PDB file of C-alpha atoms in Angstrom:
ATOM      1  CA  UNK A 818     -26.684 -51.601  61.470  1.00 96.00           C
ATOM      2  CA  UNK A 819     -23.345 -53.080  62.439  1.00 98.00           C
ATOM      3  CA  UNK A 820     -23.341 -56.184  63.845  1.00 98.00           C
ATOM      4  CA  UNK A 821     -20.422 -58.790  64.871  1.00 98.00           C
ATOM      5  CA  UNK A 822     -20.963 -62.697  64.449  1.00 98.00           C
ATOM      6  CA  UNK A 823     -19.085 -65.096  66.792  1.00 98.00           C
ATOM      7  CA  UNK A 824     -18.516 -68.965  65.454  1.00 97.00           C
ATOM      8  CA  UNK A 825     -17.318 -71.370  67.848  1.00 96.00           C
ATOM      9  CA  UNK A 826     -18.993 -74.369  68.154  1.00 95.00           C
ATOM     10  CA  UNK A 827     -16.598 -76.456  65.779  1.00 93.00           C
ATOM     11  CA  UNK A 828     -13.104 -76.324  65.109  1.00 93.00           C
ATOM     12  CA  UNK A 829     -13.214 -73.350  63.030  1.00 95.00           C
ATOM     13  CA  UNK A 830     -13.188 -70.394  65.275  1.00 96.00           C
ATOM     14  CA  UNK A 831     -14.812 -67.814  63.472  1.00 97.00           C
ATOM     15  CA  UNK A 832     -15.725 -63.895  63.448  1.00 98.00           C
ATOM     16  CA  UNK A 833     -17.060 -61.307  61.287  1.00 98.00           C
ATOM     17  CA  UNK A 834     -18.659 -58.293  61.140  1.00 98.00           C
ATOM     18  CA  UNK A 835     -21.434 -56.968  59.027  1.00 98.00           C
ATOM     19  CA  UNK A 836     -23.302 -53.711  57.865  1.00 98.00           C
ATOM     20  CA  UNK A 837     -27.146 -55.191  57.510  1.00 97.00           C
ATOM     21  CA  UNK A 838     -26.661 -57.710  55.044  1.00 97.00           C
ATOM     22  CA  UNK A 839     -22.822 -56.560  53.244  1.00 98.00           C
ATOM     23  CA  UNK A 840     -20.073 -58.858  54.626  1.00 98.00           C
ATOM     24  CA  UNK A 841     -17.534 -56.449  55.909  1.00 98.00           C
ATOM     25  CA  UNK A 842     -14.710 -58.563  57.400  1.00 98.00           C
ATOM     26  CA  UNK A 843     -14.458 -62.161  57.801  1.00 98.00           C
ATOM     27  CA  UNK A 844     -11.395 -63.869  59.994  1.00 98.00           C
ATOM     28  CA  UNK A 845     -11.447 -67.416  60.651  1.00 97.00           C
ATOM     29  CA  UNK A 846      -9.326 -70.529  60.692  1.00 96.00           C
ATOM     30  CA  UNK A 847      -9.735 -74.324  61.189  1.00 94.00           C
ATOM     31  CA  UNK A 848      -7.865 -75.940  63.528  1.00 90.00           C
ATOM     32  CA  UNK A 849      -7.377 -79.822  64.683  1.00 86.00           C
ATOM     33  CA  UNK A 850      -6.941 -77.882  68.262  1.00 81.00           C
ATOM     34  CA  UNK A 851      -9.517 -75.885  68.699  1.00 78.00           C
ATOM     35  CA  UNK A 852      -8.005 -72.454  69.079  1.00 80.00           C
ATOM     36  CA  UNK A 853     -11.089 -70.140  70.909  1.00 89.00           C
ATOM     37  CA  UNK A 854      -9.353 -69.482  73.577  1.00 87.00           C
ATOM     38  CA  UNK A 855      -6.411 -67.842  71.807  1.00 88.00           C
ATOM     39  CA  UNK A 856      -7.850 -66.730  69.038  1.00 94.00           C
ATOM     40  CA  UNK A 857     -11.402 -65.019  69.591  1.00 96.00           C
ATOM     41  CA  UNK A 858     -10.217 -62.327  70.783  1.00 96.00           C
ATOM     42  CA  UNK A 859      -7.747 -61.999  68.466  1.00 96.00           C
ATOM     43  CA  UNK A 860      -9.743 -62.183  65.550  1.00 97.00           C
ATOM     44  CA  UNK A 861     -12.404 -59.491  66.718  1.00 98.00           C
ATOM     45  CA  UNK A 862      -9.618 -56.955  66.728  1.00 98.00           C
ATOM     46  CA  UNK A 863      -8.731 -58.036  63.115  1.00 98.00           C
ATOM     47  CA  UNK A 864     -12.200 -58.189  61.809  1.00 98.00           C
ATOM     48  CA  UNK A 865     -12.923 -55.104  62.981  1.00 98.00           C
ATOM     49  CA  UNK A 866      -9.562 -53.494  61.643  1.00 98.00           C
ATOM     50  CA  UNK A 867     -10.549 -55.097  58.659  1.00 98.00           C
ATOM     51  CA  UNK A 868     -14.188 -53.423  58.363  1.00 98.00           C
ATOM     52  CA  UNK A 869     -12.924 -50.076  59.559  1.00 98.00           C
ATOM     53  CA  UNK A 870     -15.071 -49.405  62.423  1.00 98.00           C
ATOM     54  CA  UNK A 871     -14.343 -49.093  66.273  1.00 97.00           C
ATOM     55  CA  UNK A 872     -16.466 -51.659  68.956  1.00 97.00           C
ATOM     56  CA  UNK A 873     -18.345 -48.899  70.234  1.00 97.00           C
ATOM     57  CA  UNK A 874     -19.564 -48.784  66.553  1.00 98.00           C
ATOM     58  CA  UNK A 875     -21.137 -52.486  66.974  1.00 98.00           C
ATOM     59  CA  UNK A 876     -25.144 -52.585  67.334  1.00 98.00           C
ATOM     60  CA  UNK A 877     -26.141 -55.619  68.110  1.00 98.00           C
ATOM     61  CA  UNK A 878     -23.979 -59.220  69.118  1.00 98.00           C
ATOM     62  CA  UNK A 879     -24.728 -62.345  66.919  1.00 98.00           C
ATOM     63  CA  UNK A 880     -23.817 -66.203  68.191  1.00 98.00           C
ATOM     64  CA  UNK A 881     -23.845 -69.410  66.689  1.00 98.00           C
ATOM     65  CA  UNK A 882     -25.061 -71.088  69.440  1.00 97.00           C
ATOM     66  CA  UNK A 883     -24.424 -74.646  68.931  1.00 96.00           C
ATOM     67  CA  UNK A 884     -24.624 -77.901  68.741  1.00 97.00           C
ATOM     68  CA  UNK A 885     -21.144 -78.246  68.872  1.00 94.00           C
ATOM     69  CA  UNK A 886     -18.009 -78.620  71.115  1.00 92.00           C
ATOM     70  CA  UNK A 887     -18.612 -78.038  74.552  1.00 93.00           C
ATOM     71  CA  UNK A 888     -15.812 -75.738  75.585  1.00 93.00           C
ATOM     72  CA  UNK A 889     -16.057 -73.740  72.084  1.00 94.00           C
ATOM     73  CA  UNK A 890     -19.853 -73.315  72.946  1.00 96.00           C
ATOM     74  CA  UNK A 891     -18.640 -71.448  76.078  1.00 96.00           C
ATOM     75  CA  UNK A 892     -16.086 -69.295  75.215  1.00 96.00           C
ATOM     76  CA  UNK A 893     -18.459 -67.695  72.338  1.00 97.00           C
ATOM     77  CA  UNK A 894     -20.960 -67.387  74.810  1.00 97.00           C
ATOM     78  CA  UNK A 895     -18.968 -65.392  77.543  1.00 96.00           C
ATOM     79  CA  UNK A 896     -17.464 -63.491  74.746  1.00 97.00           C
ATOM     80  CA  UNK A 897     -20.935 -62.439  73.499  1.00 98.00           C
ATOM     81  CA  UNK A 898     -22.030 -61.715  76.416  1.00 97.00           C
ATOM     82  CA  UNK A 899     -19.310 -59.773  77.777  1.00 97.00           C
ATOM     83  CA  UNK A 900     -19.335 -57.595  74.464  1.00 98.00           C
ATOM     84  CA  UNK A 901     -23.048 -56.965  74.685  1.00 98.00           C
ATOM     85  CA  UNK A 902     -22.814 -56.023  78.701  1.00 97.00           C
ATOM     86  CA  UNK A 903     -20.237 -53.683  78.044  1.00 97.00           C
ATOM     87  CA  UNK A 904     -21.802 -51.874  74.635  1.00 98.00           C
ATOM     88  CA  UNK A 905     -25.113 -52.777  75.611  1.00 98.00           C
ATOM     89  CA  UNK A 906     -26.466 -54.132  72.403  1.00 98.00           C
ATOM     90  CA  UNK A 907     -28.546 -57.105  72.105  1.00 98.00           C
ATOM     91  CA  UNK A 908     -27.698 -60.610  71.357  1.00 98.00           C
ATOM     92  CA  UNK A 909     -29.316 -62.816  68.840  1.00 98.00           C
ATOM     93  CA  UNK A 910     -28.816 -66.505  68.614  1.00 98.00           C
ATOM     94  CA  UNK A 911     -28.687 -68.739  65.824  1.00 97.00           C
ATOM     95  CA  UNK A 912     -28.396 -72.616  65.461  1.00 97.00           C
ATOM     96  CA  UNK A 913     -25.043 -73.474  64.253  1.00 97.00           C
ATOM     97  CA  UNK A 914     -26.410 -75.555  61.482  1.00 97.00           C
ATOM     98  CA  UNK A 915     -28.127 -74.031  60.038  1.00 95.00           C
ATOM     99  CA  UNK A 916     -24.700 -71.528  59.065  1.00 94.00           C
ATOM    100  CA  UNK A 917     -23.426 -74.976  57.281  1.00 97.00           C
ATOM    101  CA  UNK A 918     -26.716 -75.255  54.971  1.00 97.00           C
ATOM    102  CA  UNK A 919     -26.428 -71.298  53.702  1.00 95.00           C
ATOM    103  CA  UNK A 920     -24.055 -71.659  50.938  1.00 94.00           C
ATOM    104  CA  UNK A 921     -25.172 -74.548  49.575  1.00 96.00           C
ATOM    105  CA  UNK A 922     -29.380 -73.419  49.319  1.00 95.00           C
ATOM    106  CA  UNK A 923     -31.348 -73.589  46.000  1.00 91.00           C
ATOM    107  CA  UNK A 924     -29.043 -75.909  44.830  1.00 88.00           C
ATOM    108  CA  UNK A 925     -30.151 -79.054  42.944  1.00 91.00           C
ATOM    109  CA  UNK A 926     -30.400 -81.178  46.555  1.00 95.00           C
ATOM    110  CA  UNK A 927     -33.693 -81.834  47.721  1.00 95.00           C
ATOM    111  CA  UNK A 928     -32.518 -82.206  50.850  1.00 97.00           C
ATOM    112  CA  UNK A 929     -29.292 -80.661  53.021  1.00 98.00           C
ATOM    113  CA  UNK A 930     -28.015 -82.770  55.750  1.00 98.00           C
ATOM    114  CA  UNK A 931     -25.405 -81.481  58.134  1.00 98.00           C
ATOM    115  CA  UNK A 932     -23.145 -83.575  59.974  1.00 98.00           C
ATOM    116  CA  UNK A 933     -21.389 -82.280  63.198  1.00 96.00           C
ATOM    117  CA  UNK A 934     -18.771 -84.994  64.570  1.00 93.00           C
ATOM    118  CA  UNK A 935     -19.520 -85.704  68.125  1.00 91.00           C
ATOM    119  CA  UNK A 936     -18.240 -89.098  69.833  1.00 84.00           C
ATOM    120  CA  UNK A 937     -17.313 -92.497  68.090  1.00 89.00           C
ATOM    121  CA  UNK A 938     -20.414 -92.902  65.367  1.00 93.00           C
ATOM    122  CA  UNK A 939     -22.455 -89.787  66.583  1.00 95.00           C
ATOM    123  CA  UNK A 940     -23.210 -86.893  64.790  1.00 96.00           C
ATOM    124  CA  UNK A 941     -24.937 -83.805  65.658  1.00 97.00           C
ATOM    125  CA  UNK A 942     -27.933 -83.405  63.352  1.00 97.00           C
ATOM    126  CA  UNK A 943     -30.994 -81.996  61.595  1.00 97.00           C
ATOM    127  CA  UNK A 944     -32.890 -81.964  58.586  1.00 98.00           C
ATOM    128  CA  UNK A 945     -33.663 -78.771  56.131  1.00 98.00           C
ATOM    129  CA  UNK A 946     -35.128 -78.217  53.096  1.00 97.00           C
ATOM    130  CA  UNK A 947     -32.841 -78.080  50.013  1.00 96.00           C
ATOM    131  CA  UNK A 948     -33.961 -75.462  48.192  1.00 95.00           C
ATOM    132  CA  UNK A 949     -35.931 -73.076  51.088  1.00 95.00           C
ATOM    133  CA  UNK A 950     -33.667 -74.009  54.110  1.00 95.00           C
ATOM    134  CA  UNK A 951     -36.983 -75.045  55.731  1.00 95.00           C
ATOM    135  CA  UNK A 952     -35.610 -77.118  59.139  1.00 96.00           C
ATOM    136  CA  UNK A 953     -38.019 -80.679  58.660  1.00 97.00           C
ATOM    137  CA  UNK A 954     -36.264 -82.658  61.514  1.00 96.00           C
ATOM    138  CA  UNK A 955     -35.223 -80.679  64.781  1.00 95.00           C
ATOM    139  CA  UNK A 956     -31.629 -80.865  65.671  1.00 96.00           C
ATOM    140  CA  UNK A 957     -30.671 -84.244  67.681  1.00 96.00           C
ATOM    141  CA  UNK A 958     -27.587 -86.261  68.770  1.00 95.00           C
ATOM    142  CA  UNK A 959     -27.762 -89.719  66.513  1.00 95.00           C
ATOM    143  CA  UNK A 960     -25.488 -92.493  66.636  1.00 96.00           C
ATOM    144  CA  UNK A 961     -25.228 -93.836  63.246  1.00 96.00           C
ATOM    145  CA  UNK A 962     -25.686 -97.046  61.632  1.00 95.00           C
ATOM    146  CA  UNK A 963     -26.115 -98.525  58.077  1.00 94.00           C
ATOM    147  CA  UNK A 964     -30.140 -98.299  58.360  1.00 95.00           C
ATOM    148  CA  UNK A 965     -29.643 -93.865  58.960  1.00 96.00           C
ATOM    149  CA  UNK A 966     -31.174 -91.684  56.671  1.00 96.00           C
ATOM    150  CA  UNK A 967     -32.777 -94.428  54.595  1.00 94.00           C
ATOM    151  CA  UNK A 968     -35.478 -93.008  53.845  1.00 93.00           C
ATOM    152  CA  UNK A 969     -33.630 -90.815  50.997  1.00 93.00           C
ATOM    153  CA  UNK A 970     -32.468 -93.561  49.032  1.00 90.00           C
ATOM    154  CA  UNK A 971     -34.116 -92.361  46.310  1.00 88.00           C
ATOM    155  CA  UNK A 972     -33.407 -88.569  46.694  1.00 92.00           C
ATOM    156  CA  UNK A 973     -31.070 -86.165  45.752  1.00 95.00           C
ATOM    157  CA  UNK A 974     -29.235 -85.606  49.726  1.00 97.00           C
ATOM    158  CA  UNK A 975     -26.456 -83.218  50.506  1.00 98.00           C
ATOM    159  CA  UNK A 976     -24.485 -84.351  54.022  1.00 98.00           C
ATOM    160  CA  UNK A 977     -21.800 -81.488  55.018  1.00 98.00           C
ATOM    161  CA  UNK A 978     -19.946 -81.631  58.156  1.00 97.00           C
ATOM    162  CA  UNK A 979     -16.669 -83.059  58.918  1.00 95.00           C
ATOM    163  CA  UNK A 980     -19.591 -85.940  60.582  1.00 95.00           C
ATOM    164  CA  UNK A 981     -19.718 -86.917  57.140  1.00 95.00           C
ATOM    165  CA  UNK A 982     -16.555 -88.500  56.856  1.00 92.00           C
ATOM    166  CA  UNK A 983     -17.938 -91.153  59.153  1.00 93.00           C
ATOM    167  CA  UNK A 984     -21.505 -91.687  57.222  1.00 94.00           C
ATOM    168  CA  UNK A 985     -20.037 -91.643  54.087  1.00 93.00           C
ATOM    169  CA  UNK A 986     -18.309 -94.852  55.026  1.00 89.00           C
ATOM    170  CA  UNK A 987     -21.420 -96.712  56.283  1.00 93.00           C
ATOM    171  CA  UNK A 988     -24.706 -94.933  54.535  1.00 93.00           C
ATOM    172  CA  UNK A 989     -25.954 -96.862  51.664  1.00 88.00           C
ATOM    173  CA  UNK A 990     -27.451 -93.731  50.175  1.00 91.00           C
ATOM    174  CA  UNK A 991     -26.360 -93.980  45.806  1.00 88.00           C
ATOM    175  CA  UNK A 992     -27.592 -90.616  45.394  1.00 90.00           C
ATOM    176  CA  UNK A 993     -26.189 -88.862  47.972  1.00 95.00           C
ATOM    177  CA  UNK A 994     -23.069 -86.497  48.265  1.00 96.00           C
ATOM    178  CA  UNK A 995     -21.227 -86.505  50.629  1.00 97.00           C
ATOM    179  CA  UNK A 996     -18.974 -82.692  51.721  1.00 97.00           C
ATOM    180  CA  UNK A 997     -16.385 -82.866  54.759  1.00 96.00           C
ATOM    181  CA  UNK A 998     -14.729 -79.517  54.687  1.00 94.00           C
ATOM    182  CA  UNK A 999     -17.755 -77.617  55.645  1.00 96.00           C
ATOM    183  CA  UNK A1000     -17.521 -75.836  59.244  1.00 97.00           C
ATOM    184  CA  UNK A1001     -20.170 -73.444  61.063  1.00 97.00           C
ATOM    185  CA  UNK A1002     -19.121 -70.300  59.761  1.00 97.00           C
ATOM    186  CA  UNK A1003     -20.018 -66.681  61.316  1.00 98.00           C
ATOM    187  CA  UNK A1004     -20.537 -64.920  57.274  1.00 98.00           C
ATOM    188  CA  UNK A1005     -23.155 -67.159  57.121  1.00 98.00           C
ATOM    189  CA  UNK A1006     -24.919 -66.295  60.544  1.00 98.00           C
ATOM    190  CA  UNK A1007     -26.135 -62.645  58.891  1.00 98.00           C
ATOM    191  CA  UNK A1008     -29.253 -63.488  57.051  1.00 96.00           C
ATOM    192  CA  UNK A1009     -30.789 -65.299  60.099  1.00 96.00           C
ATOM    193  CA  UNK A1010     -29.020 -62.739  62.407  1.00 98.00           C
ATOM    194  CA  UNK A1011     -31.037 -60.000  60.802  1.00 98.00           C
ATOM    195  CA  UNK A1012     -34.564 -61.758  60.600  1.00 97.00           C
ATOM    196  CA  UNK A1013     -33.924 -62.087  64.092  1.00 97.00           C
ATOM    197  CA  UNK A1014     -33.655 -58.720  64.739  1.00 98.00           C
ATOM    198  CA  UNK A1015     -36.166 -57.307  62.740  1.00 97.00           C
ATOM    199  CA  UNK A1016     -38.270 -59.327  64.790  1.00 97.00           C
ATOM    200  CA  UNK A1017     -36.849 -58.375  68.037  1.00 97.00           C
ATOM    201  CA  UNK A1018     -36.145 -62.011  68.894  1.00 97.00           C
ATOM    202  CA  UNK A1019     -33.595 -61.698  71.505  1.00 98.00           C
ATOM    203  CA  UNK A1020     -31.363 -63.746  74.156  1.00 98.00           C
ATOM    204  CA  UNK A1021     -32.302 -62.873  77.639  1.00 96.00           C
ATOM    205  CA  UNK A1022     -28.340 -62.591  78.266  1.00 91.00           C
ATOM    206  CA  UNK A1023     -29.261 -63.236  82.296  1.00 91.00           C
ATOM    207  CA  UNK A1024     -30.291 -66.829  81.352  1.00 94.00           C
ATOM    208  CA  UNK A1025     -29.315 -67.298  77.972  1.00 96.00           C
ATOM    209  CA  UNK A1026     -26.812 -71.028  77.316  1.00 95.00           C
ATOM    210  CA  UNK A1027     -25.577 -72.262  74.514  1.00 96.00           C
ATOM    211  CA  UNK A1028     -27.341 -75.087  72.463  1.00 95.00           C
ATOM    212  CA  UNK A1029     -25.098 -78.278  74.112  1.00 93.00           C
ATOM    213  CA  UNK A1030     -27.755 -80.591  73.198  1.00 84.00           C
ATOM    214  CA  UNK A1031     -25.558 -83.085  75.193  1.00 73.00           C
ATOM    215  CA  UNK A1032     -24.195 -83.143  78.904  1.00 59.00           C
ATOM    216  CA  UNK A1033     -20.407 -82.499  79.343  1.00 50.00           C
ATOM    217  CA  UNK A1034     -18.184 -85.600  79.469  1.00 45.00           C
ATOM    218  CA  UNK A1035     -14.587 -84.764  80.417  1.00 48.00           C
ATOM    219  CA  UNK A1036     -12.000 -87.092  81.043  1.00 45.00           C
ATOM    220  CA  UNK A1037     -11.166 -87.988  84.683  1.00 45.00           C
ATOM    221  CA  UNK A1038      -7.247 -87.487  85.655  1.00 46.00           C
ATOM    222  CA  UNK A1039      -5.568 -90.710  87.020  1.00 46.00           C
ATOM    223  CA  UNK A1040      -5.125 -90.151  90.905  1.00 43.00           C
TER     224      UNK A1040
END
């Protein structure tokens, strides 16, 4: 089964396409500018250059629906959708999050941490289970202070996200590590992806929105 994977909830817009489980193309790039709108498109044509297939050859539509930035969030979503109206394939969703904890499972953390940057000292977040990926905290918006996360003081804790930049500088955590280059990535949407699937778990593409977890703030223009 061939299936494409659409990334955009951070500022690495990311796509790739798999065959079940085998990686067959992966094009992505972080940028300070957040480059969706340019590049998505873009990128699909590469990736699936790059596997050797046609679209018509696509199965099935994979997201990373968020949390994440607002207008990235979006454009995935219309893309997704418009690809699976026009093949008519189904979509699957998966929390973007959880794509940052995949490479770094059955490592020697206890726990994985992952940090999305969202305003000032807030950070998209949840909690998972070092070694099984086992979500133990739900995803939530928290604003950060020298008290968060104290309750692994004494544990081994992984935080990834470019939100970590921010907690590293306040968290009082000795055993902790702390990894900023780490970006939801669509390679690491498959394995979810295709549990979904086998399971027949998906988006009702009529009704279906993105994970924003937060309302939309935009800056008001100066009359």
């Amino acid at each position: 089964m061939k299936i494409l994977y659409l990334e955009t909830s951070s500022k690495n817009c990311s796509v790739a396409i798999s065959d079940n489980e085998k990686l067959l193309c992966l094009c992505e790039e972080v940028s300070e500018n957040y480059k969706q709108s340019e590049s998505l498109h873009t990128f699909v044509e590469w990736a699936l250059e790059g596997a050797g297939i046609s679209m018509k050859e696509i199965e099935a539509v994979s997201l990373g629906k968020g949390p994440g930035s607002y207008t990235g969030l979006r454009i995935g979503a219309a893309s997704a959708k418009g690809f699976c109206y026009g093949l008519k394939v189904p979509l699957v969703a998966v929390n973007s999050l959880e794509s940052m904890i995949e490479p770094f499972l059955g490592t020697h953390y206890d726990f994985i941490v992952p940090l999305i940057d969202a305003r000032r000292m807030e950070v998209y977040t949840a909690v998972y289970d070092g070694r099984t990926g086992e979500e133990l905290s739900e995803t939530i918006a928290k604003i950060l202070d020298e008290t968060s996360f104290e309750e692994f003081k004494n544990k081994k804790v992984l935080f990834v996200g470019d939100g970590a930049t921010k907690a590293k500088d306040i968290l009082n955590l000795p055993q902790a590590d702390f990894k900023e280059d780490v970006y939801p990535s669509a390679q690491y949407l498959i394995k979810k992806s295709l549990e979904r699937i086998e399971k027949k778990e998906f988006e009702d593409m009529a009704y279906f929105e993105p994970f924003y977890l937060k309302d939309f703030h935009g800056v008001k223009k100066k009359s």
